[in-house]
mmCIF file of N, CA, C and O in Angstrom:
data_model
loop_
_atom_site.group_PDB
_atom_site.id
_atom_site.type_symbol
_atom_site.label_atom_id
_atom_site.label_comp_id
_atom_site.label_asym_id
_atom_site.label_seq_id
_atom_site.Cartn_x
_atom_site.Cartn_y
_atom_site.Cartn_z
ATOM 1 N N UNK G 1 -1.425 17.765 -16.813
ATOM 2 C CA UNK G 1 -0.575 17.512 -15.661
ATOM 3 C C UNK G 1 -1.086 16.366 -14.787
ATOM 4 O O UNK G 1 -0.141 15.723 -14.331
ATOM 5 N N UNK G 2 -2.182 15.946 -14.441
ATOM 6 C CA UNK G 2 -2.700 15.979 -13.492
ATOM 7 C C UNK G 2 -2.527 14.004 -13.878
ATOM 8 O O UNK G 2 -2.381 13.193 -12.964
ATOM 9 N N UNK G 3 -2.607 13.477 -15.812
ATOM 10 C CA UNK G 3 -2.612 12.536 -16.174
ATOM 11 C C UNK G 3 -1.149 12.248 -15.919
ATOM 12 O O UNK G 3 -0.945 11.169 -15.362
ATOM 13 N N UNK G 4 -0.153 12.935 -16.189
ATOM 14 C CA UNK G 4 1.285 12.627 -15.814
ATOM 15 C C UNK G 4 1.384 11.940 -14.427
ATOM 16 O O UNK G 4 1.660 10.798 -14.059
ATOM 17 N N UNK G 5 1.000 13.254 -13.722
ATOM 18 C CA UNK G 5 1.080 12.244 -12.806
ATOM 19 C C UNK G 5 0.299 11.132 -11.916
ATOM 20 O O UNK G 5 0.578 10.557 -10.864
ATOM 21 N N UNK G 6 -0.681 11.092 -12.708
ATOM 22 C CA UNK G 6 -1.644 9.763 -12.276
ATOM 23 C C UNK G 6 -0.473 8.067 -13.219
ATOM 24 O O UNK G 6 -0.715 6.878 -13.014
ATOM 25 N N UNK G 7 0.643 8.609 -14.131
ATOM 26 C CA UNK G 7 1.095 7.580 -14.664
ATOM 27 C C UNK G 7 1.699 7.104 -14.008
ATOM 28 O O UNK G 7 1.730 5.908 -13.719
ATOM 29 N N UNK G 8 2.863 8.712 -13.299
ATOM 30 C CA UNK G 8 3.887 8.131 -12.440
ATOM 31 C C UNK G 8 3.388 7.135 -11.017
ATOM 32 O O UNK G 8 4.062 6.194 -10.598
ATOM 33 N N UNK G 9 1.835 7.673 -10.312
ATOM 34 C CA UNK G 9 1.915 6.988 -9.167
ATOM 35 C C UNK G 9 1.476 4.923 -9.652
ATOM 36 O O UNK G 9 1.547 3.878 -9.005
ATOM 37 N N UNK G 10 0.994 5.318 -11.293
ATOM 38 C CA UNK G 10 0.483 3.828 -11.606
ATOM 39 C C UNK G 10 1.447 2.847 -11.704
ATOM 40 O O UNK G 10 1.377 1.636 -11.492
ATOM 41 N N UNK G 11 2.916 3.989 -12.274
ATOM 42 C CA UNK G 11 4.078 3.116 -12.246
ATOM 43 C C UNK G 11 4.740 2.907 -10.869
ATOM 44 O O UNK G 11 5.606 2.034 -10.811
ATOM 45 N N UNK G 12 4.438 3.601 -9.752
ATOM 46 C CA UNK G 12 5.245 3.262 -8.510
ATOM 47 C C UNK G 12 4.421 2.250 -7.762
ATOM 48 O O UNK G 12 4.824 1.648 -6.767
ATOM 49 N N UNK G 13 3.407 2.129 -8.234
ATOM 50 C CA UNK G 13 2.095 0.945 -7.797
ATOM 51 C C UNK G 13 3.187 -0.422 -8.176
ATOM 52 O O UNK G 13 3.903 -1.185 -7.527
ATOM 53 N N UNK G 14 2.849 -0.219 -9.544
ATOM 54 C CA UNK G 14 3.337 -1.399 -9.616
ATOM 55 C C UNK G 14 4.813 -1.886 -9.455
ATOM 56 O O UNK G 14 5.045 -3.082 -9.635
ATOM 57 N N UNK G 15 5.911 -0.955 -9.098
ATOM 58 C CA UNK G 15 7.095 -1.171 -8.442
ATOM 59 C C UNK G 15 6.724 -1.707 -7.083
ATOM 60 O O UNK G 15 7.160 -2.790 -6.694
ATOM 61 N N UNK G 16 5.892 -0.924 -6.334
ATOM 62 C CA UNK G 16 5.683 -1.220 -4.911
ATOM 63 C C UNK G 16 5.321 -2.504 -4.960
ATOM 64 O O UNK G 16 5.860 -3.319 -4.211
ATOM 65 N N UNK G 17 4.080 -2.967 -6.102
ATOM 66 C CA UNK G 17 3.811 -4.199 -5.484
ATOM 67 C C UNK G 17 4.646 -5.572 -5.776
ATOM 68 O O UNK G 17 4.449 -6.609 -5.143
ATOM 69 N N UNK G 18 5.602 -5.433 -6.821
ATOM 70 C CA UNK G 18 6.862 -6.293 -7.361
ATOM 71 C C UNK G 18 7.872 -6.576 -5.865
ATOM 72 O O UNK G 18 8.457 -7.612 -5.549
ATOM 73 N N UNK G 19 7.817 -5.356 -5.184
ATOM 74 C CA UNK G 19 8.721 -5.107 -4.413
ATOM 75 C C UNK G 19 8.067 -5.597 -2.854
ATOM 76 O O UNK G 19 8.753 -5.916 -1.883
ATOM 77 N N UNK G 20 7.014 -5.572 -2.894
ATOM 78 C CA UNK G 20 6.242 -6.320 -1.526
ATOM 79 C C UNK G 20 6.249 -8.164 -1.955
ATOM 80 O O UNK G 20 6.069 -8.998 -1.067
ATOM 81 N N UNK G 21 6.414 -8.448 -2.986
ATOM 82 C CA UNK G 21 6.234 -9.897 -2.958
ATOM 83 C C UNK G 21 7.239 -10.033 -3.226
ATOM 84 O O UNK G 21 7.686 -10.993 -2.598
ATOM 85 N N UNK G 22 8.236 -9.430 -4.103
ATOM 86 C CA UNK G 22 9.730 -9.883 -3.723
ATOM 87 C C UNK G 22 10.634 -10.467 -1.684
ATOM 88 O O UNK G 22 11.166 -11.479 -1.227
ATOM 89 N N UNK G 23 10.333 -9.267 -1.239
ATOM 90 C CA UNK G 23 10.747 -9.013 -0.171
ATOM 91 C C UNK G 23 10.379 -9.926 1.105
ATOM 92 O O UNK G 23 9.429 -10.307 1.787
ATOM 93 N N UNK G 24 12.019 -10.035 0.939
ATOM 94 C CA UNK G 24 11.854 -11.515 2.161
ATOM 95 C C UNK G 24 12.164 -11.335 3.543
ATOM 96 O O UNK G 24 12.857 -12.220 4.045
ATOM 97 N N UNK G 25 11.842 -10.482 4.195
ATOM 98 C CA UNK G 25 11.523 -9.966 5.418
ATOM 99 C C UNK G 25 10.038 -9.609 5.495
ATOM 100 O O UNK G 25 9.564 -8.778 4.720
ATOM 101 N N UNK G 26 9.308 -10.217 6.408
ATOM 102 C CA UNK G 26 7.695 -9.968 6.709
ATOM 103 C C UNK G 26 7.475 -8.516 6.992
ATOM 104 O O UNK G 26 6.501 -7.931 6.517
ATOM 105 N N UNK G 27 8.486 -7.832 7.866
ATOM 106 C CA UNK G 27 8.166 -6.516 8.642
ATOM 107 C C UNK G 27 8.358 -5.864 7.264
ATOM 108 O O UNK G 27 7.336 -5.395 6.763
ATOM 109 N N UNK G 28 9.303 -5.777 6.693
ATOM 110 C CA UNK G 28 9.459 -4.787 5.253
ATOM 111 C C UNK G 28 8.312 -4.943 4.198
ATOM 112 O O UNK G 28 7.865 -4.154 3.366
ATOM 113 N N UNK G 29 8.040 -6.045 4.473
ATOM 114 C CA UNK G 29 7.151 -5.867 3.221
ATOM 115 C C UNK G 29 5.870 -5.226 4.029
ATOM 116 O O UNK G 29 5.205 -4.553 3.242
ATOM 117 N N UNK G 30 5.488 -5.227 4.945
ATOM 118 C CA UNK G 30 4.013 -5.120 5.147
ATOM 119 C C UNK G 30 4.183 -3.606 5.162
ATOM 120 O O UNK G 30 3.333 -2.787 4.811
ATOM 121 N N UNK G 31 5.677 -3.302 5.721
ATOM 122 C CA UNK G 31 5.489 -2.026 5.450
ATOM 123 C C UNK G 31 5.641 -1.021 3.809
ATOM 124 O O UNK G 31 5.182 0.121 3.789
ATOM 125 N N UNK G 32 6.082 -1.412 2.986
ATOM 126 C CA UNK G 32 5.729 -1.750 1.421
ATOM 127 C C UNK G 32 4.382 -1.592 1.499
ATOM 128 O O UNK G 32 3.757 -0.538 1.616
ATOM 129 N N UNK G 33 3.939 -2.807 1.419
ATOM 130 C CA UNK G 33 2.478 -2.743 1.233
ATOM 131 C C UNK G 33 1.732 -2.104 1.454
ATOM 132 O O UNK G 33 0.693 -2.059 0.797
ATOM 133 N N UNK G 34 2.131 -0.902 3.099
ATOM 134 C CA UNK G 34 1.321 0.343 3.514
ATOM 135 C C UNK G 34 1.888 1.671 2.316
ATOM 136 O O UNK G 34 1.100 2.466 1.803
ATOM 137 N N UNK G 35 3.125 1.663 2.098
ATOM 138 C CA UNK G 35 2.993 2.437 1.165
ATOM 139 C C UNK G 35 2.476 2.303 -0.189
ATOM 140 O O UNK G 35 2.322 3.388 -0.749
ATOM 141 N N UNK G 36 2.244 1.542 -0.694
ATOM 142 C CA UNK G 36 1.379 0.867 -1.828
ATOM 143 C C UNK G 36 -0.171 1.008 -1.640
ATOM 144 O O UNK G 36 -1.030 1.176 -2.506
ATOM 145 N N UNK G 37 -0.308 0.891 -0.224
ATOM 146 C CA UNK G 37 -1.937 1.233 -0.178
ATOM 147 C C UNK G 37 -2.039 2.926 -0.697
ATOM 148 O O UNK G 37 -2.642 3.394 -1.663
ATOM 149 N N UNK G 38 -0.995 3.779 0.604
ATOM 150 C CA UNK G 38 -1.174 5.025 0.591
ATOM 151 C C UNK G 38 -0.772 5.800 -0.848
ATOM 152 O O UNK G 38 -0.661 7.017 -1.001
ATOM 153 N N UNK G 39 -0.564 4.626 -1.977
ATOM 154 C CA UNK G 39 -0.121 5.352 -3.336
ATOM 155 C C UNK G 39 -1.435 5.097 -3.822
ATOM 156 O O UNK G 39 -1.945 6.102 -4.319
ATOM 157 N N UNK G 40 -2.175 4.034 -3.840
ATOM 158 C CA UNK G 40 -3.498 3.418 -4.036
ATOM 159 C C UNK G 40 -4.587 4.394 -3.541
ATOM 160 O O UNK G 40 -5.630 4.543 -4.177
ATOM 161 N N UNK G 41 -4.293 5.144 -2.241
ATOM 162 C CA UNK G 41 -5.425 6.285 -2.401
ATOM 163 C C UNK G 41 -4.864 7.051 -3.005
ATOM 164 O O UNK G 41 -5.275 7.010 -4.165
ATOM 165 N N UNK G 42 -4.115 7.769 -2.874
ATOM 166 C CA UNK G 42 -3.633 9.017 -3.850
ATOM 167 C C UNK G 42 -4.236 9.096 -5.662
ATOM 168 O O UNK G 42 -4.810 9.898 -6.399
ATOM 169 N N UNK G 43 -3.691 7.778 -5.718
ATOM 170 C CA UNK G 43 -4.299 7.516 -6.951
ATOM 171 C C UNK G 43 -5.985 7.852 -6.930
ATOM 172 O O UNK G 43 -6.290 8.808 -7.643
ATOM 173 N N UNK G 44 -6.710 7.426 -6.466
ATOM 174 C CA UNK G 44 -8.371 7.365 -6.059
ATOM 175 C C UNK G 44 -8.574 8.699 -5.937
ATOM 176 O O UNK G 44 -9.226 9.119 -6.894
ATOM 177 N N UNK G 45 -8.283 9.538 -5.152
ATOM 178 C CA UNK G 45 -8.095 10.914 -5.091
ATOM 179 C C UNK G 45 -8.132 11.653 -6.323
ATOM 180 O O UNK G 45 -9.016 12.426 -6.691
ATOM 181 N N UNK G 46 -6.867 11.267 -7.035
ATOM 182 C CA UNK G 46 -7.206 11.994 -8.478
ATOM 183 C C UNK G 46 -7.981 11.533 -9.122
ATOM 184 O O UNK G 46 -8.264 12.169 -10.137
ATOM 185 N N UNK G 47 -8.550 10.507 -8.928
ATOM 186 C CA UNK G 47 -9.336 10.058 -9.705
ATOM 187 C C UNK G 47 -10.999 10.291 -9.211
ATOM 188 O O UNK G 47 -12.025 9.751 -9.624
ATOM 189 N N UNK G 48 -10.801 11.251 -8.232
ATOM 190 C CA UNK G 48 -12.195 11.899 -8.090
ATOM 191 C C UNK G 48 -12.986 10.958 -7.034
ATOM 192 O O UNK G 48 -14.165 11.298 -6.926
ATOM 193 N N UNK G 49 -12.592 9.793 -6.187
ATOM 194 C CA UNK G 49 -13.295 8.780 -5.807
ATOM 195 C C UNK G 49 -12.995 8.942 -4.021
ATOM 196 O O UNK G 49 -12.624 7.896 -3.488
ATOM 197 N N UNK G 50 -13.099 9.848 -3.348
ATOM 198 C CA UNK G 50 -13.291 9.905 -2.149
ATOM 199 C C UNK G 50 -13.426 9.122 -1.403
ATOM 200 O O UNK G 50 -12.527 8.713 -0.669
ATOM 201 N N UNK G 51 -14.993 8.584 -1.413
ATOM 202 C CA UNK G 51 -15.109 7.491 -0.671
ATOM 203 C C UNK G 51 -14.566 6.478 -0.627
ATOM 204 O O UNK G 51 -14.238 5.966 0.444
ATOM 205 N N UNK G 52 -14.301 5.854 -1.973
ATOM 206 C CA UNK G 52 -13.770 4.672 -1.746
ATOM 207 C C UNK G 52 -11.823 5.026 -1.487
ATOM 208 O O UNK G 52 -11.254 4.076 -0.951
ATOM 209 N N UNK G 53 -11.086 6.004 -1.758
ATOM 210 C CA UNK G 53 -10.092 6.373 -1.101
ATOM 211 C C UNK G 53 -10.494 6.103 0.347
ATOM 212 O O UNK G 53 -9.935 5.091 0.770
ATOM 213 N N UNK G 54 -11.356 6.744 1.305
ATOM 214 C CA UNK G 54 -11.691 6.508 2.687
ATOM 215 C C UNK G 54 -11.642 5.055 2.862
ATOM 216 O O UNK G 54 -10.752 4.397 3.400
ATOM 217 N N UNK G 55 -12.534 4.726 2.423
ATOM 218 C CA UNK G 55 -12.925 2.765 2.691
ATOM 219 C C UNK G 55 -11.259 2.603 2.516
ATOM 220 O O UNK G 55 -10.795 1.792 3.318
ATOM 221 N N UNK G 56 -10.465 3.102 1.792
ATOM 222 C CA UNK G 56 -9.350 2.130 1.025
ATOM 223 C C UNK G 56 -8.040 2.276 2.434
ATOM 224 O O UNK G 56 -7.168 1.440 2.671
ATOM 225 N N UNK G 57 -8.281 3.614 3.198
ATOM 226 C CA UNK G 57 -7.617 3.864 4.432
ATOM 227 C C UNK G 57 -8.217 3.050 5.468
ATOM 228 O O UNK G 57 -7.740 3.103 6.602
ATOM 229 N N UNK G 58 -8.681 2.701 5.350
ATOM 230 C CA UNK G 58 -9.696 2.010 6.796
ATOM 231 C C UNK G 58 -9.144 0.381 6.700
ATOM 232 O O UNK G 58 -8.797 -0.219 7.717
ATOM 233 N N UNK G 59 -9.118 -0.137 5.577
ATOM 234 C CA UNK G 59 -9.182 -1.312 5.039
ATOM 235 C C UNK G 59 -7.841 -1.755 4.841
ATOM 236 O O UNK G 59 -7.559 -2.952 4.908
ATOM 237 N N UNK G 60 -6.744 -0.609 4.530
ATOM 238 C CA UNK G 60 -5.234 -0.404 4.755
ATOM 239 C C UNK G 60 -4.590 -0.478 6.036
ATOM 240 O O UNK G 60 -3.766 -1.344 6.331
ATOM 241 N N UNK G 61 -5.029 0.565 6.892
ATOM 242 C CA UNK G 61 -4.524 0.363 8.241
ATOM 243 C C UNK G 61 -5.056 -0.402 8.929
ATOM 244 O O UNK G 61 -4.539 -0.551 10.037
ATOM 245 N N UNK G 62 -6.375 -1.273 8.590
ATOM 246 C CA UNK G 62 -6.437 -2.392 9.579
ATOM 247 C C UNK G 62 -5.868 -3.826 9.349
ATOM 248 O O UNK G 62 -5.577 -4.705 10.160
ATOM 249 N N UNK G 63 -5.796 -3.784 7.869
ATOM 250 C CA UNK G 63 -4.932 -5.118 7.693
ATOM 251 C C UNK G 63 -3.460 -4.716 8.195
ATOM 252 O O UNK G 63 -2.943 -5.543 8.946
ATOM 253 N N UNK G 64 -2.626 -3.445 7.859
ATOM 254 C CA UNK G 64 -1.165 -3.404 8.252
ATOM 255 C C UNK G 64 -1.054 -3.433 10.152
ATOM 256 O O UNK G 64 0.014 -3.589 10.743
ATOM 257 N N UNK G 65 -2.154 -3.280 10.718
ATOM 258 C CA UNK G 65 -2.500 -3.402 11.952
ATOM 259 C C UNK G 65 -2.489 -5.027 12.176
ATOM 260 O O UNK G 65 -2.171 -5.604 13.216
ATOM 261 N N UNK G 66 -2.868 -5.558 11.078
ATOM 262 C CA UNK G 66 -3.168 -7.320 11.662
ATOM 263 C C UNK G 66 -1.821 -8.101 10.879
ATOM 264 O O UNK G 66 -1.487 -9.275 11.038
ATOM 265 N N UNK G 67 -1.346 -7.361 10.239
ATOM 266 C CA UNK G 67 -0.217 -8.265 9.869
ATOM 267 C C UNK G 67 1.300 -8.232 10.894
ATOM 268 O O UNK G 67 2.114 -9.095 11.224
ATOM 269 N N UNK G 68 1.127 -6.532 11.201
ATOM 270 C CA UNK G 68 2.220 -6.724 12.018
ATOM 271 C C UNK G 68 1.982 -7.604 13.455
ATOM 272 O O UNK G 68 2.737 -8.472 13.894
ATOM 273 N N UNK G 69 0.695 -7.118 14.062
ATOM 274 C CA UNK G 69 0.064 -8.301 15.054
ATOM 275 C C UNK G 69 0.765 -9.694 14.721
ATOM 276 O O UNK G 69 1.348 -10.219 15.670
ATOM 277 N N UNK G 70 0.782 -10.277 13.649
ATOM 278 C CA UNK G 70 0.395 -11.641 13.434
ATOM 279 C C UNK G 70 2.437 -12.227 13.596
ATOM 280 O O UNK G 70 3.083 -13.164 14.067
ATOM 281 N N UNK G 71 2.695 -10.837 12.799
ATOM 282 C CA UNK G 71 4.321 -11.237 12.437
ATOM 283 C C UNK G 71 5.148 -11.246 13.856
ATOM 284 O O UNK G 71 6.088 -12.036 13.942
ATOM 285 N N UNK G 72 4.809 -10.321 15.071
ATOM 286 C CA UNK G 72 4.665 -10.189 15.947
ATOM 287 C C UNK G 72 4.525 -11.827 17.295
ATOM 288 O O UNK G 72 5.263 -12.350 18.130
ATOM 289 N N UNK G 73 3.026 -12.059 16.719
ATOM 290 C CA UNK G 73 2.703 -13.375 17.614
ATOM 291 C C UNK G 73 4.035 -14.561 16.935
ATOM 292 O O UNK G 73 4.770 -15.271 17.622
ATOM 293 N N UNK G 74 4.016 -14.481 15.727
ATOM 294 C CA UNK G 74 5.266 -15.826 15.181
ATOM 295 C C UNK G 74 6.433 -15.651 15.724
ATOM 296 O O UNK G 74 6.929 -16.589 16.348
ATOM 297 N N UNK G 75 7.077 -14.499 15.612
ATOM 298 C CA UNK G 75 8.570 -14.172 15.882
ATOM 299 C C UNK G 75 8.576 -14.427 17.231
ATOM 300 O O UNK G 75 9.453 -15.182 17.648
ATOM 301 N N UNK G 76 7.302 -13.674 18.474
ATOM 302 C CA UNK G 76 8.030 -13.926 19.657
ATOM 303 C C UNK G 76 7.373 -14.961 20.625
ATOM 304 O O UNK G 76 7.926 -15.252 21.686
#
């Protein structure tokens, strides 16, 4: 079971990330990209890797923290 669904989140990885560089709105994609992180730990998780799941939240919400910042400073 547990490999099933480590396939399905490998295949929504890589939808997510087709779908963050497709996407031609800045705000949508970055938010994409946070769900792509948060599939990226999940994945790590099953895969027994804690810590670096942790590092991978820390390192997630501070870039989606600096991108919306940034998209933010351009637009207004």
């Amino acid at each position: 079971m547990p490999g099933t669904i480590l396939s399905v989140l490998m295949a929504a990885m890589v939808l997510l990330a087709v779908s963050v560089v497709e996407s031609r709105e800045p705000v949508r994609a970055v938010i994409r990209y946070g769900l792509l992180g948060l599939v990226f730990v999940l994945v790590l998780i099953l895969l027994r890797a804690p810590d670096v799941a942790l590092s991978a939240v820390v390192v997630g919400a501070v870039l989606t923290g600096l991108f919306l910042y940034a998209i933010g400073e351009v637009k207004g």
